[in-house]
Every structure is written in C-alpha cells, then in structure tokens.
Short mmCIF file of C-alpha atoms in Angstrom, two decimals:
data_model
loop_
_atom_site.label_atom_id
_atom_site.label_comp_id
_atom_site.label_asym_id
_atom_site.label_seq_id
_atom_site.Cartn_x
_atom_site.Cartn_y
_atom_site.Cartn_z
CA MET A 1333 0.00 0.00 0.00
CA GLY A 1334 1.38 3.41 -0.88
CA ARG A 1335 0.53 6.89 0.22
CA ILE A 1336 -2.32 8.74 -1.41
CA LEU A 1337 -1.00 10.91 -4.24
CA ALA A 1338 -0.79 14.66 -3.79
CA GLU A 1339 -3.33 16.95 -5.42
CA ALA A 1340 -4.43 15.34 -8.69
CA PRO A 1341 -5.69 17.12 -11.80
CA GLN A 1342 -9.18 18.50 -11.39
CA ASN A 1343 -10.50 16.45 -14.30
CA ALA A 1344 -12.28 13.58 -12.58
CA SER A 1345 -11.32 11.13 -15.32
CA ASN A 1346 -7.64 11.85 -14.65
CA ARG A 1347 -7.84 11.79 -10.87
CA ALA A 1348 -6.16 8.77 -9.30
CA ALA A 1349 -8.54 6.71 -7.18
CA ALA A 1350 -7.53 6.22 -3.57
CA PRO A 1351 -6.49 2.62 -2.90
CA ALA A 1352 -8.93 0.56 -0.86
CA PRO A 1353 -8.01 0.00 2.80
CA HIS A 1354 -5.98 -3.11 3.54
CA ARG A 1355 -8.39 -5.71 4.97
CA ILE A 1356 -7.45 -7.25 8.32
CA ALA A 1357 -9.39 -10.09 9.92
CA VAL A 1358 -8.81 -10.74 13.63
CA LEU A 1359 -9.73 -14.31 14.61
CA ALA A 1360 -11.24 -14.34 18.11
CA LEU A 1361 -11.12 -17.82 19.65
CA PRO A 1362 -12.68 -19.01 22.93
CA GLY A 1363 -10.65 -17.83 25.92
CA VAL A 1364 -9.21 -14.82 24.11
CA PRO A 1365 -7.74 -12.11 26.40
CA PRO A 1366 -9.56 -8.82 25.72
CA PHE A 1367 -6.39 -6.73 25.72
CA GLU A 1368 -4.67 -8.75 23.00
CA LEU A 1369 -7.90 -9.01 21.03
CA GLY A 1370 -8.20 -5.23 21.00
CA ILE A 1371 -4.63 -4.48 19.89
CA PRO A 1372 -5.14 -4.86 16.10
CA SER A 1373 -8.33 -2.80 16.04
CA ARG A 1374 -6.79 -0.06 18.16
CA VAL A 1375 -3.43 0.19 16.40
CA PHE A 1376 -4.36 -0.52 12.77
CA GLY A 1377 -7.59 1.42 13.23
CA SER A 1378 -5.56 4.51 14.16
CA ALA A 1379 -3.42 4.44 11.00
CA GLN A 1380 -4.39 7.15 8.52
CA ASP A 1381 -2.87 8.74 5.44
CA THR A 1382 -2.09 12.45 5.22
CA GLU A 1383 -5.68 13.13 4.12
CA GLY A 1384 -7.11 11.45 7.22
CA SER A 1385 -8.35 8.34 5.39
CA SER A 1386 -8.12 4.96 7.12
CA LEU A 1387 -5.39 2.73 5.77
CA TYR A 1388 -6.77 -0.48 7.26
CA GLU A 1389 -10.20 -2.03 7.62
CA VAL A 1390 -10.25 -4.28 10.70
CA THR A 1391 -12.92 -6.95 11.24
CA VAL A 1392 -13.18 -9.19 14.30
CA CYS A 1393 -14.48 -12.63 13.36
CA THR A 1394 -14.89 -16.07 14.90
CA ALA A 1395 -14.40 -19.52 13.45
CA ASP A 1396 -18.13 -20.14 13.00
CA GLY A 1397 -19.66 -16.67 13.37
CA SER A 1398 -20.89 -17.37 16.90
CA PRO A 1399 -20.00 -15.32 20.00
CA VAL A 1400 -17.03 -16.56 22.07
CA LEU A 1401 -16.36 -16.26 25.78
CA SER A 1402 -13.24 -14.23 26.59
CA ASP A 1403 -10.92 -15.18 29.45
CA ALA A 1404 -12.26 -12.12 31.31
CA GLY A 1405 -15.69 -13.70 31.60
CA PHE A 1406 -17.64 -11.65 29.08
CA THR A 1407 -18.80 -12.63 25.62
CA VAL A 1408 -17.30 -11.24 22.42
CA GLN A 1409 -19.87 -10.68 19.67
CA PRO A 1410 -18.04 -10.90 16.34
CA ALA A 1411 -18.75 -8.73 13.33
CA ALA A 1412 -18.32 -11.68 10.96
CA GLY A 1413 -17.69 -15.37 10.61
CA PRO A 1414 -14.99 -17.29 8.73
CA GLU A 1415 -15.88 -15.56 5.47
CA ALA A 1416 -13.84 -12.60 6.75
CA LEU A 1417 -10.74 -14.80 6.74
CA ALA A 1418 -11.26 -15.64 3.08
CA ALA A 1419 -11.51 -11.95 2.15
CA ALA A 1420 -8.63 -10.69 4.31
CA ASP A 1421 -5.27 -9.40 3.14
CA THR A 1422 -3.88 -9.99 6.65
CA VAL A 1423 -5.14 -12.39 9.33
CA VAL A 1424 -4.23 -11.73 12.98
CA VAL A 1425 -4.56 -14.50 15.57
CA PRO A 1426 -4.56 -13.29 19.22
CA PRO A 1427 -3.93 -15.84 21.98
CA THR A 1428 -6.44 -18.27 23.43
CA HIS A 1429 -6.46 -19.62 26.97
CA ALA A 1430 -9.14 -22.24 26.30
CA MET A 1431 -7.26 -24.75 24.13
CA PRO A 1432 -4.73 -26.47 26.44
CA GLU A 1433 -4.42 -29.36 23.99
CA LEU A 1434 -2.42 -27.10 21.68
CA GLY A 1435 0.30 -26.96 24.34
CA ARG A 1436 0.72 -30.70 23.89
CA GLY A 1437 0.81 -30.52 20.11
CA GLY A 1438 -2.83 -31.56 19.82
CA PRO A 1439 -5.07 -30.75 16.86
CA LEU A 1440 -7.12 -27.63 16.37
CA PRO A 1441 -10.89 -27.95 16.90
CA PRO A 1442 -12.60 -28.91 13.62
CA GLU A 1443 -14.32 -25.54 13.21
CA VAL A 1444 -11.01 -23.70 13.63
CA THR A 1445 -9.29 -26.01 11.13
CA ALA A 1446 -12.08 -25.34 8.64
CA ALA A 1447 -11.90 -21.59 9.23
CA VAL A 1448 -8.11 -21.45 8.80
CA ALA A 1449 -8.42 -23.47 5.59
CA ARG A 1450 -10.43 -20.59 4.11
CA ILE A 1451 -7.46 -18.22 4.28
CA ARG A 1452 -6.24 -17.48 0.76
CA PRO A 1453 -2.67 -18.44 -0.22
CA GLY A 1454 -0.41 -15.40 0.06
CA THR A 1455 -2.40 -13.82 2.88
CA ARG A 1456 -0.15 -12.27 5.51
CA LEU A 1457 -0.42 -14.15 8.82
CA VAL A 1458 0.23 -12.55 12.21
CA SER A 1459 0.09 -14.00 15.71
CA ILE A 1460 0.16 -12.25 19.06
CA CYS A 1461 1.61 -14.13 22.04
CA SER A 1462 0.29 -17.71 22.17
CA GLY A 1463 -1.70 -17.17 18.99
CA SER A 1464 1.44 -18.73 17.54
CA TYR A 1465 0.15 -22.08 18.84
CA VAL A 1466 -2.80 -21.83 16.43
CA LEU A 1467 -0.54 -21.15 13.46
CA ALA A 1468 1.83 -23.91 14.53
CA ALA A 1469 -0.98 -26.44 15.03
CA ALA A 1470 -2.19 -25.62 11.51
CA GLY A 1471 1.30 -26.39 10.17
CA LEU A 1472 1.82 -22.79 9.05
CA LEU A 1473 5.03 -22.28 11.04
CA ASP A 1474 6.84 -25.50 10.05
CA GLY A 1475 10.41 -24.74 9.10
CA ARG A 1476 10.01 -21.05 9.91
CA PRO A 1477 11.49 -18.80 12.60
CA ALA A 1478 8.88 -17.66 15.11
CA THR A 1479 8.47 -16.43 18.66
CA THR A 1480 5.93 -16.62 21.44
CA HIS A 1481 5.79 -15.59 25.10
CA TRP A 1482 9.15 -16.41 26.71
CA ASN A 1483 7.48 -18.42 29.49
CA LEU A 1484 5.82 -20.72 26.95
CA ALA A 1485 8.88 -21.34 24.80
CA PRO A 1486 9.98 -24.70 26.32
CA GLU A 1487 6.46 -26.11 25.96
CA PHE A 1488 6.10 -24.66 22.46
CA ARG A 1489 9.42 -26.15 21.40
CA ARG A 1490 8.39 -29.62 22.62
CA ALA A 1491 4.95 -29.43 21.02
CA TYR A 1492 6.14 -28.05 17.65
CA PRO A 1493 9.73 -29.17 17.02
CA ALA A 1494 9.51 -28.18 13.34
CA VAL A 1495 9.26 -24.50 14.32
CA ARG A 1496 12.48 -22.54 14.87
CA VAL A 1497 11.31 -20.74 18.00
CA ASP A 1498 13.30 -17.81 19.44
CA GLU A 1499 12.01 -16.64 22.80
CA GLU A 1500 14.69 -13.95 23.09
CA VAL A 1501 13.01 -11.42 20.78
CA LEU A 1502 9.91 -9.21 20.78
CA PHE A 1503 8.76 -10.29 17.34
CA VAL A 1504 9.86 -12.15 14.24
CA ASP A 1505 9.17 -10.87 10.72
CA ASP A 1506 9.48 -13.76 8.28
CA GLY A 1507 7.91 -11.94 5.35
CA ASP A 1508 4.36 -13.23 5.01
CA VAL A 1509 4.28 -14.75 8.51
CA LEU A 1510 4.96 -12.60 11.59
CA THR A 1511 4.83 -13.67 15.23
CA SER A 1512 5.15 -11.68 18.45
CA ALA A 1513 5.75 -12.23 22.12
CA GLY A 1514 3.27 -11.42 24.86
CA VAL A 1515 0.98 -8.43 25.37
CA ALA A 1516 2.87 -5.20 24.56
CA ALA A 1517 4.98 -6.95 21.92
CA GLY A 1518 1.75 -7.28 19.93
CA VAL A 1519 1.59 -3.48 19.81
CA ASP A 1520 5.23 -3.38 18.66
CA LEU A 1521 4.49 -5.85 15.88
CA CYS A 1522 1.43 -3.97 14.62
CA LEU A 1523 3.43 -0.74 14.48
CA HIS A 1524 6.22 -2.60 12.69
CA ILE A 1525 3.72 -3.79 10.07
CA ILE A 1526 2.38 -0.26 9.59
CA ARG A 1527 5.94 0.99 9.22
CA ARG A 1528 6.67 -1.75 6.69
CA ASP A 1529 3.50 -0.97 4.74
CA HIS A 1530 3.49 2.84 4.87
CA GLY A 1531 6.78 4.11 6.31
CA ALA A 1532 8.03 5.69 9.49
CA ALA A 1533 5.94 8.86 9.34
CA VAL A 1534 2.62 6.97 9.33
CA ALA A 1535 3.80 4.54 12.02
CA ASN A 1536 4.97 7.41 14.21
CA ARG A 1537 1.64 9.25 13.84
CA THR A 1538 -0.18 6.04 14.73
CA ALA A 1539 1.99 5.52 17.80
CA ARG A 1540 1.28 9.07 18.96
CA MET A 1541 -2.45 8.49 18.58
CA CYS A 1542 -2.14 5.34 20.68
CA VAL A 1543 0.24 7.05 23.15
CA VAL A 1544 2.87 4.30 22.85
CA PRO A 1545 6.55 4.34 21.89
CA PRO A 1546 6.86 4.38 18.08
CA TRP A 1547 9.58 1.78 17.83
CA ARG A 1548 11.11 -1.11 19.70
CA ASP A 1549 13.39 -3.28 17.61
CA GLY A 1550 12.06 -6.80 17.08
CA GLY A 1551 15.42 -8.17 18.19
CA GLN A 1552 15.18 -6.49 21.59
CA ALA A 1553 15.15 -8.90 24.50
CA GLN A 1554 11.68 -10.05 25.62
CA TYR A 1555 12.48 -10.51 29.24
CA ILE A 1556 15.25 -9.48 31.57
CA ASP A 1557 15.23 -11.15 34.98
CA ARG A 1558 15.97 -8.33 37.41
CA PRO A 1559 14.45 -6.84 40.56
CA VAL A 1560 12.33 -3.73 40.45
CA PRO A 1561 14.72 -0.80 40.95
CA ASP A 1562 14.77 1.08 44.20
CA PRO A 1563 12.94 4.37 43.47
CA THR A 1564 15.59 6.26 45.46
CA ILE A 1565 18.30 5.17 42.99
CA ALA A 1566 18.90 7.40 39.95
CA ASP A 1567 17.97 5.89 36.60
CA THR A 1568 19.10 6.54 33.04
CA SER A 1569 15.79 7.50 31.45
CA ALA A 1570 16.50 11.23 31.42
CA THR A 1571 19.88 10.63 29.81
CA ARG A 1572 18.32 8.38 27.18
CA ALA A 1573 15.79 11.09 26.33
CA TRP A 1574 18.59 13.67 26.16
CA ALA A 1575 20.69 11.40 23.93
CA LEU A 1576 17.82 11.05 21.44
CA ASP A 1577 17.91 14.83 21.00
CA HIS A 1578 21.68 14.79 20.44
CA LEU A 1579 22.22 11.74 18.21
CA GLY A 1580 24.13 13.82 15.67
CA GLU A 1581 26.80 14.66 18.23
CA PRO A 1582 29.62 12.47 19.57
CA LEU A 1583 28.19 10.59 22.55
CA PRO A 1584 31.01 8.71 24.24
CA LEU A 1585 30.19 6.77 27.39
CA ASN A 1586 31.85 9.28 29.66
CA ARG A 1587 29.62 12.07 28.30
CA LEU A 1588 26.48 9.99 28.91
CA ALA A 1589 27.64 9.06 32.41
CA GLU A 1590 28.40 12.68 33.18
CA HIS A 1591 24.91 13.71 32.06
CA ALA A 1592 23.41 11.03 34.32
CA ARG A 1593 25.68 12.17 37.18
CA MET A 1594 27.02 8.66 37.67
CA SER A 1595 30.40 7.02 37.50
CA LEU A 1596 31.12 5.32 34.20
CA ARG A 1597 30.90 1.88 35.79
CA SER A 1598 27.63 2.60 37.60
CA PHE A 1599 26.07 4.15 34.51
CA THR A 1600 26.98 1.21 32.27
CA ARG A 1601 25.65 -1.32 34.76
CA ARG A 1602 22.48 0.68 35.43
CA PHE A 1603 21.83 1.25 31.74
CA ARG A 1604 22.08 -2.43 30.92
CA ASP A 1605 19.82 -3.36 33.84
CA GLU A 1606 17.13 -0.95 32.61
CA VAL A 1607 17.35 -1.37 28.84
CA GLY A 1608 18.69 -4.89 28.36
CA MET A 1609 21.59 -3.81 26.15
CA THR A 1610 24.76 -1.76 26.45
CA PRO A 1611 24.71 2.01 25.86
CA VAL A 1612 26.70 1.54 22.64
CA GLN A 1613 24.24 -1.05 21.31
CA TRP A 1614 21.30 1.18 22.19
CA LEU A 1615 22.86 4.26 20.57
CA THR A 1616 23.59 2.33 17.39
CA ALA A 1617 19.99 1.10 17.22
CA GLN A 1618 18.59 4.60 17.74
CA ARG A 1619 20.88 6.08 15.11
CA LEU A 1620 19.89 3.40 12.63
CA GLU A 1621 16.22 4.07 13.29
CA LEU A 1622 16.67 7.80 12.70
CA ALA A 1623 18.68 7.07 9.54
CA LYS A 1624 15.87 4.90 8.20
CA GLN A 1625 13.35 7.65 8.86
CA LEU A 1626 15.49 10.24 7.07
CA LEU A 1627 16.07 7.91 4.12
CA GLU A 1628 12.33 7.28 3.87
CA THR A 1629 11.07 10.82 4.24
CA THR A 1630 13.79 13.16 2.90
CA ASP A 1631 16.07 13.53 -0.11
CA LEU A 1632 19.13 14.31 2.02
CA SER A 1633 22.36 12.87 0.67
CA ILE A 1634 23.71 9.70 2.28
CA ASP A 1635 26.63 11.72 3.67
CA LEU A 1636 24.30 14.23 5.31
CA VAL A 1637 22.08 11.49 6.73
CA ALA A 1638 25.14 9.81 8.23
CA HIS A 1639 26.25 13.11 9.76
CA ARG A 1640 22.82 13.95 11.21
CA VAL A 1641 22.39 10.60 12.93
CA GLY A 1642 25.89 10.53 14.41
CA PHE A 1643 27.62 7.91 12.26
CA GLY A 1644 29.91 10.59 10.88
CA THR A 1645 30.56 9.22 7.40
CA ALA A 1646 28.55 7.54 4.67
CA ASN A 1647 30.88 4.54 4.85
CA SER A 1648 30.12 4.10 8.54
CA LEU A 1649 26.36 4.30 7.87
CA ARG A 1650 26.69 1.79 5.02
CA ALA A 1651 28.59 -0.63 7.24
CA HIS A 1652 26.04 -0.45 10.04
CA MET A 1653 23.06 -0.84 7.69
CA ARG A 1654 24.60 -3.78 5.87
CA THR A 1655 25.46 -5.50 9.15
CA THR A 1656 22.05 -4.91 10.72
CA LEU A 1657 19.63 -4.80 7.77
CA GLY A 1658 21.57 -6.47 4.99
CA VAL A 1659 21.08 -3.52 2.61
CA SER A 1660 22.85 -0.29 1.72
CA PRO A 1661 21.31 3.13 2.46
CA ALA A 1662 20.69 3.68 -1.25
CA SER A 1663 18.89 0.34 -1.61
CA TYR A 1664 16.82 1.05 1.48
CA ARG A 1665 15.77 4.43 0.08
CA ARG A 1666 14.81 2.91 -3.29
CA THR A 1667 12.59 0.37 -1.51
CA PHE A 1668 11.04 2.48 1.25
CA GLY A 1669 11.52 6.11 0.22
CA THR A 1670 8.75 8.54 -0.69
CA ASP A 1671 9.23 8.10 -4.44
CA ALA A 1672 8.84 4.33 -4.14
CA ARG A 1673 5.62 4.75 -2.16
CA VAL A 1674 4.13 7.24 -4.59
CA ALA A 1675 4.90 4.87 -7.45
CA ALA A 1676 3.29 2.00 -5.55
CA ALA A 1677 0.13 4.05 -5.07
CA ARG A 1678 -0.35 4.52 -8.80
#
C-alpha cells in the first residue's frame, strides 16, 4: 500500500482513485484475552494517510460466526464469521487460553481447522503471544522462525519441534508470517507492520495516537530477569531522552555518564539493567532508526544522513546498515523512500 497521491488534476477522469483499505481479519477464539484481542483494532484502526483516510479495515471474526467467551468472563460478539478470513489481506490471531491441547501438540478444533483453511494463499499471517500455537498447530510455522511468550517457549518447542522458535526477541518478521511475544509486543508488531506498509511517518503518527513508543526493535530482549529498581536510585531514562535529541553529536560513554551524574561503571551497569543492552548497542539502534526515517522521508544525501544521525561518514552508515539490515542506504531508500511509495500508489 502506498501513500495517497498529492493533489491530482481536477479532471475527474484523470484523478487517481484512492487505494482501498488493507483488509485485516482478527480471529477471536474461545478464551481470548480482551487486551490482545483489541490491539489490532486499536493500532491498525488509528493508521491514517495524510488526508485522514483509514489505511486499514479491521474486522473481528470467529471460526463459525458465533460469540465466544473471553478469558475475562464476558462474551465477544463478532462482526463476521470465517468468510472474513477468506476476504482478508492480513489475518491476525490473538492468543487463546481455552485450548490447552495445543500446548501438547494436539489438533485444532474442527471448526477452527475449517476456518483457517479458508485463508487465501499469500495472505499475511500474524500472531500475538500464544496465537502462535494456532498457526503452529495448523502447520503454518513449520520450518520457519517464530516467537511466542518467553514463558511458553519450552512447551512450544516440545509441542512443535519443526518451528524454529526464538524466545529472546519481541517479534519475528518472516515476510508473510509474523509472530510476536506477549501483550505489549503485539503493539510493537502492529506498528512494525504499519511501518513496513506505509513508512516511518505513518507509524509514528499512529503511535502518537495510541500514546505508545513508536519503535522497539524486534530483536530487543523479551524478558530481563531483574528486581524492580529502588525508586531512590537514579535511573538513566532522562539521559536516554537527552541522547535522542543529540544523536548527531559524539556521545562517548563518559559524556552519557556525566549527564546522568554517575560514574562510568555505575552508569553502564544501570543502563544495561534498565534497557537490556549496552549504551553503545542502544545508541547504534537509535541512530539506525533515525537514519531509516530520514532515508524514507527526505532527499538528504547519504553523507548528510550519516552526519545527522551521528555515524559521521557515509561509509560508517553503510557498514552499520549492511550488518544490521543487509542492505545499503541507497537500496533502502529505493525500496522504502517517498518516491517508491508514490509509485506504488499509482
């Protein structure tokens, strides 16, 4: 899906028609947690183009069209039955807490098997948390990388040995099949999909509407086993916010520690405890994210992009992007830049 074209000629016959919204079907199964069920509607439903038109059409459906009981004790009345799966461009499967047999590698209920069979080949498939069990039980994750909630990974691995499960990440993007970890990681994955479909600017606007952070890298650790910090101990959040406003400047560790008013050793240890990565790893990730946004939304030269994000030289930016993303800045811009999106909208 591309952005809507700018002002078209006034002649109606020459005016480009706006592309239809991308159709998303959310499959609500018995025992669905309300929070996870609501994530796709809330996040995708907030995504709009620059004219204020919705970019996604989200429909909640069930396997047979009947209401299902959520794990919160109230009934979910669906807008559609399995026919929505057949018409969807993307199918999202939230978790279910009412099918324990899936944790043992058991089969899907017949009505769910029949509903999943209606999904058209080539449809993008997305799971949130233990919704991955449904995709795995249907054989749709065999031979693929995937994730699920970290606490379920050992069980998942035993039940579905053909799936290459990685419990260390927030989400896995395997092209037409995407899986996420628990709860908030579902929000991260939906924003990632919007970013992939429409670019950073749309994803950032959507995140602001939902009052959530616009980006957490899918490779970020799911879970870090650590005690809740003592509120009397200084943290690094203010320094992280300050660093985001100064990415174009040299930010050696001693400068960050000085801003946080900590010793270098204390700052490094505290930062890793709070973020789950070293300050250098975090800075590199933030600079790459800003570089991607600039490549997508501006025509700045590669040298100037590298300078603005703090990599210094185009060669340094190229090296980081090739290592992390497997592409050069120029290739990334050709694929995700404004010109590419305008062309895709035609």
